[in-house]
Amino acid sequence: MQAQLKKILEEAKVQLDNALDQAQTEEIRVKFLGKKGELTKILRGMGHLSPEDRKETGLMVNRVKSQIEEMLEDKFEAVKKAARSAQFKLEKVDVTEPGKPFNLGVKHPLTITMEEISKVFMNMGFSIVEGPEVETVFNNFDALNEGPNHPSRDMTDTFYISEDILLRTQTSPVQVRTLMKQKPPIKIISPGRCFRCDTPDATHSPMFHQIEGLVVDEGITMAELRGTLDSFVKQLFGPETRTKFRPHHFPFTEPSAEVDVSCFKCGGKGCRVCKGSGWIEILGCGMVHPNVLKVGNLDTEKYTGFAFGMGVERVAMLKYGVDDIRLFYENDMRFINQFK
Ligand code: DAH
């Protein structure tokens, strides 16, 4: 019996030495100490022994059992430790490794220009509203006093989706939407995309951006229009910039004007940017036509207003000296990265 127990003990030791992980160690525990294990088997077979032999064998078995238990405990401890350090090695962070640079994106020059223009108007108390790019013919034309025979309603200029729906050709329909839902005082700008069936060339693109402005209240006159736009161009192009209001025609304003600014490159002497004239056309504007105010059910004896609209691409091209509008849409990073 003693020899048998010794063999079991040795066997357990060899097997534990070879065990690699917690699962294998557990298997060994079950094999030797479990309900059907080797030692239990011996204890069960003690029935036929004399009381003295039983006591002695019992003592020997228990001694071996606690020896194996001790070995198991050590082994469990060891494999757990090994597993932990293996994981540490796997998850090790090398704090000396140099950082991998993350290339920061840059804003698109049109975004920069749009934000710059918006900021100037926001500082003057304007709110920003946006309108949808897919518009009704009513909002884009009829409500803006552009009669059915107006040339811009011709199929060649407008992307029609159906008879009544189109891609807006200007941001001016936001005036209509605002007038229909807001009572004066109104003081808004609306930046956004516009679409026209133009063949792309250096100065035309079928998709482009405009910023629309609308101010409506009691007692608004052309003096407010001039003052606002004068202040705007001074903030955008520099305090020495002068403005010139040239009579023009837009269906939704009366009177209407185009605004030229003194060339910010040459100061008005004449250069390549202003094509020698000293002046650069920058936007269209005017006093809101009574027919447009009526869309908002306003009393046109009481309320007046002014509106303006400008092309963002044109301003960006002038400001940055870009000579081909198509550069804005190609997303060539060598171009975009210049505006960091
Ligand atoms: N919508 C005009 C265009 O696309 C620009 C414009 C001119 C807007 C005068 C206005 C305005 O609000 O008063 O050419």
Coordinates of C-alpha atoms and ligand atoms in Angstrom, one line a residue:
M1 CA 0.0 0.0 0.0
Q2 CA 2.8 2.4 0.9
A3 CA 4.5 1.7 -2.4
Q4 CA 1.2 2.3 -4.3
L5 CA 0.7 5.6 -2.5
K6 CA 4.3 6.6 -3.2
K7 CA 3.8 5.8 -6.8
I8 CA 0.6 7.9 -6.9
L9 CA 2.5 10.8 -5.3
E10 CA 5.3 10.6 -7.8
E11 CA 3.0 10.3 -10.7
A12 CA 1.1 13.4 -9.5
K13 CA 4.3 15.3 -9.2
V14 CA 5.5 14.4 -12.7
Q15 CA 2.2 15.2 -14.2
L16 CA 2.0 18.5 -12.4
D17 CA 5.5 19.4 -13.5
N18 CA 4.4 18.9 -17.1
A19 CA 1.1 20.8 -16.8
L20 CA 1.2 24.0 -18.8
D21 CA -1.9 25.8 -17.7
Q22 CA -4.8 26.1 -15.3
A23 CA -7.0 23.7 -17.3
Q24 CA -4.4 20.9 -17.3
T25 CA -3.7 21.4 -13.6
E26 CA -7.4 21.1 -12.9
E27 CA -7.5 17.9 -14.9
I28 CA -4.8 16.5 -12.7
R29 CA -6.6 17.6 -9.6
V30 CA -9.7 15.7 -10.7
K31 CA -7.6 12.7 -11.6
F32 CA -6.0 12.3 -8.2
L33 CA -8.4 14.0 -5.7
G34 CA -11.7 13.9 -7.5
K35 CA -14.7 11.8 -6.6
K36 CA -13.5 9.0 -8.9
G37 CA -9.8 9.9 -8.3
E38 CA -7.0 7.5 -7.4
L39 CA -6.9 8.4 -3.7
T40 CA -10.7 8.1 -3.3
K41 CA -10.5 4.7 -4.9
I42 CA -8.1 3.6 -2.2
L43 CA -10.1 5.0 0.6
R44 CA -13.2 3.3 -0.8
G45 CA -11.4 -0.1 -0.9
M46 CA -10.5 0.1 2.8
G47 CA -13.7 -1.7 3.8
H48 CA -12.1 -5.1 4.1
L49 CA -9.2 -4.0 6.2
S50 CA -8.9 -4.5 10.0
P51 CA -9.7 -1.4 12.1
E52 CA -6.0 -0.8 12.9
D53 CA -4.9 -1.2 9.2
R54 CA -7.8 1.0 8.2
K55 CA -6.6 3.7 10.5
E56 CA -3.0 3.5 9.4
T57 CA -3.9 3.4 5.7
G58 CA -6.3 6.3 6.3
L59 CA -3.5 8.3 7.8
M60 CA -1.1 7.5 5.0
V61 CA -3.7 8.4 2.3
N62 CA -4.5 11.7 4.0
R63 CA -0.9 12.6 4.2
V64 CA -0.4 11.9 0.5
K65 CA -3.6 13.8 -0.2
S66 CA -2.5 16.9 1.6
Q67 CA 0.9 16.7 -0.1
I68 CA -0.8 16.5 -3.5
E69 CA -3.1 19.4 -2.4
E70 CA -0.1 21.5 -1.5
M71 CA 1.6 20.7 -4.9
L72 CA -1.7 21.6 -6.7
E73 CA -2.0 24.9 -4.8
D74 CA 1.6 25.8 -5.8
K75 CA 1.0 24.8 -9.4
F76 CA -2.2 26.8 -9.6
E77 CA -0.4 29.8 -8.3
A78 CA 2.4 29.3 -10.8
V79 CA 0.3 28.9 -13.9
K80 CA -1.9 31.8 -12.9
K81 CA 1.2 34.0 -12.6
A82 CA 2.6 32.8 -15.9
A83 CA -0.7 33.5 -17.6
R84 CA -0.7 37.0 -16.2
S85 CA 2.8 37.8 -17.2
A86 CA 2.1 36.5 -20.7
Q87 CA -0.8 38.8 -20.9
F88 CA 1.2 41.7 -19.7
K89 CA 3.8 41.0 -22.3
L90 CA 1.1 40.9 -25.0
E91 CA -0.5 44.2 -23.8
K92 CA 2.7 46.0 -23.2
V93 CA 2.7 49.6 -24.2
D94 CA 6.0 51.0 -25.4
V95 CA 5.8 54.5 -24.1
T96 CA 9.1 55.4 -25.8
E97 CA 7.6 54.7 -29.3
P98 CA 7.4 57.9 -31.3
G99 CA 3.9 59.2 -32.0
K100 CA 2.4 58.6 -35.4
P101 CA 1.4 62.0 -36.9
F102 CA -2.3 62.5 -37.7
N103 CA -2.7 64.8 -40.7
L104 CA -5.1 67.5 -39.7
G105 CA -7.7 68.3 -42.4
V106 CA -8.0 71.9 -43.7
K107 CA -11.1 73.9 -44.4
H108 CA -12.1 74.2 -48.1
P109 CA -11.5 77.8 -49.4
L110 CA -15.3 78.1 -50.1
T111 CA -16.1 77.1 -46.5
I112 CA -13.5 79.7 -45.2
T113 CA -15.0 82.4 -47.4
M114 CA -18.6 81.5 -46.5
E115 CA -17.7 81.5 -42.8
E116 CA -15.9 84.8 -43.1
I117 CA -18.8 86.5 -44.8
S118 CA -21.3 85.0 -42.4
K119 CA -19.3 86.2 -39.4
V120 CA -19.3 89.8 -40.6
F121 CA -23.1 89.7 -40.9
M122 CA -23.6 87.9 -37.6
N123 CA -21.6 90.6 -35.9
M124 CA -24.1 93.1 -37.4
G125 CA -27.0 91.1 -35.8
F126 CA -28.1 88.9 -38.7
S127 CA -29.3 85.4 -38.1
I128 CA -28.5 82.5 -40.4
V129 CA -31.3 80.5 -42.0
E130 CA -31.0 77.7 -44.5
G131 CA -33.4 76.6 -47.2
P132 CA -33.7 73.4 -49.3
E133 CA -31.7 73.0 -52.5
V134 CA -34.8 71.3 -54.1
E135 CA -37.4 74.1 -54.3
T136 CA -40.8 74.8 -55.8
V137 CA -41.1 76.8 -58.9
F138 CA -43.3 79.1 -56.9
N139 CA -40.6 79.9 -54.3
N140 CA -37.8 80.2 -56.8
F141 CA -39.6 82.3 -59.4
D142 CA -43.3 83.3 -59.0
A143 CA -43.1 84.6 -55.4
L144 CA -40.0 86.5 -56.3
N145 CA -41.9 88.5 -58.9
E146 CA -40.2 86.6 -61.7
G147 CA -43.0 86.3 -64.2
P148 CA -43.5 83.3 -66.4
N149 CA -41.7 85.0 -69.3
H150 CA -38.5 85.8 -67.4
P151 CA -35.5 84.5 -69.3
S152 CA -34.1 82.5 -66.3
R153 CA -37.2 80.4 -66.3
D154 CA -36.1 79.0 -69.6
M155 CA -35.2 75.3 -69.5
T156 CA -31.7 76.0 -70.6
D157 CA -30.9 77.8 -67.3
T158 CA -32.8 75.7 -64.8
F159 CA -32.6 72.0 -63.7
Y160 CA -36.3 71.1 -63.5
I161 CA -37.2 68.0 -61.5
S162 CA -40.9 68.2 -62.5
E163 CA -43.2 71.0 -63.7
D164 CA -43.4 72.5 -60.2
I165 CA -40.1 71.4 -58.7
L166 CA -36.6 72.4 -59.5
L167 CA -33.0 72.8 -58.1
R168 CA -33.0 76.3 -56.9
T169 CA -31.1 78.7 -59.2
Q170 CA -30.5 81.2 -56.4
T171 CA -30.7 81.5 -52.6
S172 CA -33.5 84.1 -53.0
P173 CA -36.3 81.6 -52.4
V174 CA -35.2 81.6 -48.7
Q175 CA -36.5 85.2 -48.7
V176 CA -39.9 83.8 -49.6
R177 CA -39.8 81.0 -47.0
T178 CA -38.7 83.5 -44.3
L179 CA -41.4 86.0 -45.2
M180 CA -44.1 83.3 -45.1
K181 CA -43.1 82.2 -41.6
Q182 CA -41.6 85.1 -39.8
K183 CA -43.0 88.5 -38.9
P184 CA -40.7 91.6 -39.0
P185 CA -38.2 92.6 -37.8
I186 CA -36.4 90.2 -40.2
K187 CA -32.7 90.3 -40.4
I188 CA -31.3 87.1 -42.0
I189 CA -28.6 85.8 -44.3
S190 CA -28.8 82.5 -46.0
P191 CA -25.7 80.7 -47.4
G192 CA -26.2 77.7 -49.7
R193 CA -25.8 75.8 -52.9
C194 CA -27.4 76.8 -56.2
F195 CA -27.7 75.1 -59.5
R196 CA -27.9 76.2 -63.1
C197 CA -27.5 74.4 -66.4
D198 CA -24.3 76.0 -67.3
T199 CA -21.4 74.4 -69.2
P200 CA -18.4 74.4 -66.9
D201 CA -15.6 76.9 -67.8
A202 CA -13.2 79.1 -65.9
T203 CA -16.0 81.2 -64.4
H204 CA -19.1 78.9 -64.6
S205 CA -20.1 75.8 -62.7
P206 CA -23.5 74.1 -62.7
M207 CA -23.3 74.1 -58.9
F208 CA -22.1 77.1 -57.0
H209 CA -22.8 79.0 -53.7
Q210 CA -24.6 82.2 -52.9
I211 CA -25.3 84.1 -49.8
E212 CA -28.6 85.9 -49.6
G213 CA -29.5 88.7 -47.3
L214 CA -32.9 90.0 -46.2
V215 CA -33.8 92.8 -43.9
V216 CA -37.5 93.8 -43.3
D217 CA -38.9 96.2 -40.8
E218 CA -40.7 99.5 -40.4
G219 CA -38.8 102.4 -41.8
I220 CA -36.0 100.5 -43.7
T221 CA -34.6 102.7 -46.4
M222 CA -31.9 102.6 -49.0
A223 CA -29.7 104.4 -46.4
E224 CA -29.8 101.2 -44.3
L225 CA -29.0 99.1 -47.4
R226 CA -26.0 101.3 -48.3
G227 CA -24.7 101.5 -44.7
T228 CA -24.9 97.8 -44.1
L229 CA -23.2 96.8 -47.4
D230 CA -20.6 99.5 -47.0
S231 CA -19.7 98.3 -43.6
F232 CA -19.7 94.7 -44.8
V233 CA -17.2 95.3 -47.6
K234 CA -14.9 97.3 -45.3
Q235 CA -14.8 94.4 -42.9
L236 CA -14.3 91.8 -45.6
F237 CA -11.8 93.6 -47.8
G238 CA -10.3 96.2 -45.5
P239 CA -11.3 99.6 -44.0
E240 CA -10.1 101.6 -47.0
T241 CA -12.5 99.9 -49.4
R242 CA -15.0 102.1 -51.2
T243 CA -18.3 101.1 -52.7
K244 CA -20.2 102.2 -55.8
F245 CA -23.9 101.4 -56.2
R246 CA -24.7 101.1 -59.9
P247 CA -28.4 101.0 -61.0
H248 CA -29.4 97.5 -62.2
H249 CA -32.5 95.4 -62.5
F250 CA -33.7 92.4 -60.5
P251 CA -37.4 91.4 -60.6
F252 CA -37.5 91.0 -56.8
T253 CA -36.2 94.5 -55.9
E254 CA -37.1 98.0 -56.8
P255 CA -34.9 100.0 -57.1
S256 CA -32.1 97.5 -57.7
A257 CA -28.4 98.0 -57.8
E258 CA -25.1 96.2 -58.3
V259 CA -22.4 97.0 -55.9
D260 CA -18.8 97.5 -57.0
V261 CA -15.9 97.7 -54.5
S262 CA -12.7 99.6 -55.1
C263 CA -10.1 97.1 -56.1
F264 CA -8.5 95.6 -53.0
K265 CA -5.4 94.7 -55.0
C266 CA -4.5 98.1 -56.5
G267 CA -6.7 100.4 -54.4
G268 CA -8.4 101.7 -57.5
K269 CA -5.5 102.5 -59.8
G270 CA -6.3 99.6 -62.2
C271 CA -4.6 96.2 -62.3
R272 CA -5.1 92.7 -63.6
V273 CA -7.6 91.8 -60.8
C274 CA -9.9 94.7 -61.6
K275 CA -9.2 94.4 -65.3
G276 CA -7.8 98.0 -65.3
S277 CA -11.1 99.6 -64.1
G278 CA -10.2 100.0 -60.4
W279 CA -13.6 98.5 -59.5
I280 CA -14.8 95.0 -58.9
E281 CA -18.5 93.9 -59.0
I282 CA -19.3 92.0 -55.9
L283 CA -23.1 91.7 -55.3
G284 CA -26.6 92.5 -56.3
C285 CA -29.1 94.2 -54.1
G286 CA -32.1 96.5 -53.8
M287 CA -35.2 97.4 -51.9
V288 CA -37.6 94.5 -51.6
H289 CA -40.3 94.7 -54.3
P290 CA -43.8 95.2 -52.7
N291 CA -45.0 92.1 -54.6
V292 CA -42.5 90.0 -52.7
L293 CA -43.5 91.6 -49.3
K294 CA -47.1 90.7 -50.1
V295 CA -46.1 87.0 -50.1
G296 CA -45.6 87.5 -46.3
N297 CA -49.0 89.3 -46.1
L298 CA -47.2 92.4 -45.0
D299 CA -48.7 95.9 -45.1
T300 CA -46.4 97.4 -47.8
E301 CA -47.3 100.9 -46.6
K302 CA -45.8 100.1 -43.2
Y303 CA -43.0 97.7 -43.9
T304 CA -40.1 98.0 -46.2
G305 CA -36.9 96.1 -46.6
F306 CA -33.7 95.5 -48.6
A307 CA -32.2 92.3 -50.0
F308 CA -28.9 91.4 -51.4
G309 CA -27.2 88.3 -52.9
M310 CA -23.6 87.4 -53.7
G311 CA -21.7 84.6 -55.3
V312 CA -19.3 82.9 -52.8
E313 CA -17.1 81.5 -55.5
R314 CA -16.6 85.0 -57.0
V315 CA -15.6 86.5 -53.6
A316 CA -13.3 83.5 -53.0
M317 CA -11.7 83.8 -56.4
L318 CA -11.1 87.5 -55.9
K319 CA -9.8 87.2 -52.4
Y320 CA -7.4 84.3 -53.1
G321 CA -6.5 85.2 -56.7
V322 CA -8.0 81.9 -58.0
D323 CA -8.4 82.2 -61.8
D324 CA -10.5 79.0 -62.5
I325 CA -13.7 78.2 -60.6
R326 CA -13.2 74.5 -61.4
L327 CA -10.3 74.3 -59.0
F328 CA -12.8 74.5 -56.1
Y329 CA -14.5 71.3 -57.1
E330 CA -11.6 69.0 -58.1
N331 CA -10.5 68.5 -54.5
D332 CA -6.9 68.4 -55.5
M333 CA -5.1 68.4 -52.1
R334 CA -2.2 70.5 -53.5
F335 CA -4.8 73.2 -54.2
I336 CA -6.8 72.8 -51.0
N337 CA -3.8 72.6 -48.7
Q338 CA -2.7 76.2 -49.7
F339 CA -5.5 77.6 -47.6
K340 CA -4.2 76.3 -44.3
Ligands
DAH1 N1 -30.6 86.2 -56.8 C1 -29.7 87.0 -57.5 C2 -28.9 86.2 -58.5 O1 -28.8 85.0 -58.4 C3 -28.8 87.8 -56.6 C4 -29.5 88.8 -55.9 C5 -29.6 90.1 -56.4 C6 -30.2 88.5 -54.7 C7 -30.3 91.1 -55.7 C8 -30.9 89.5 -54.0 C9 -30.9 90.8 -54.6 O2 -31.6 89.3 -52.9 O3 -31.7 91.8 -53.9 O4 -28.3 86.8 -59.4

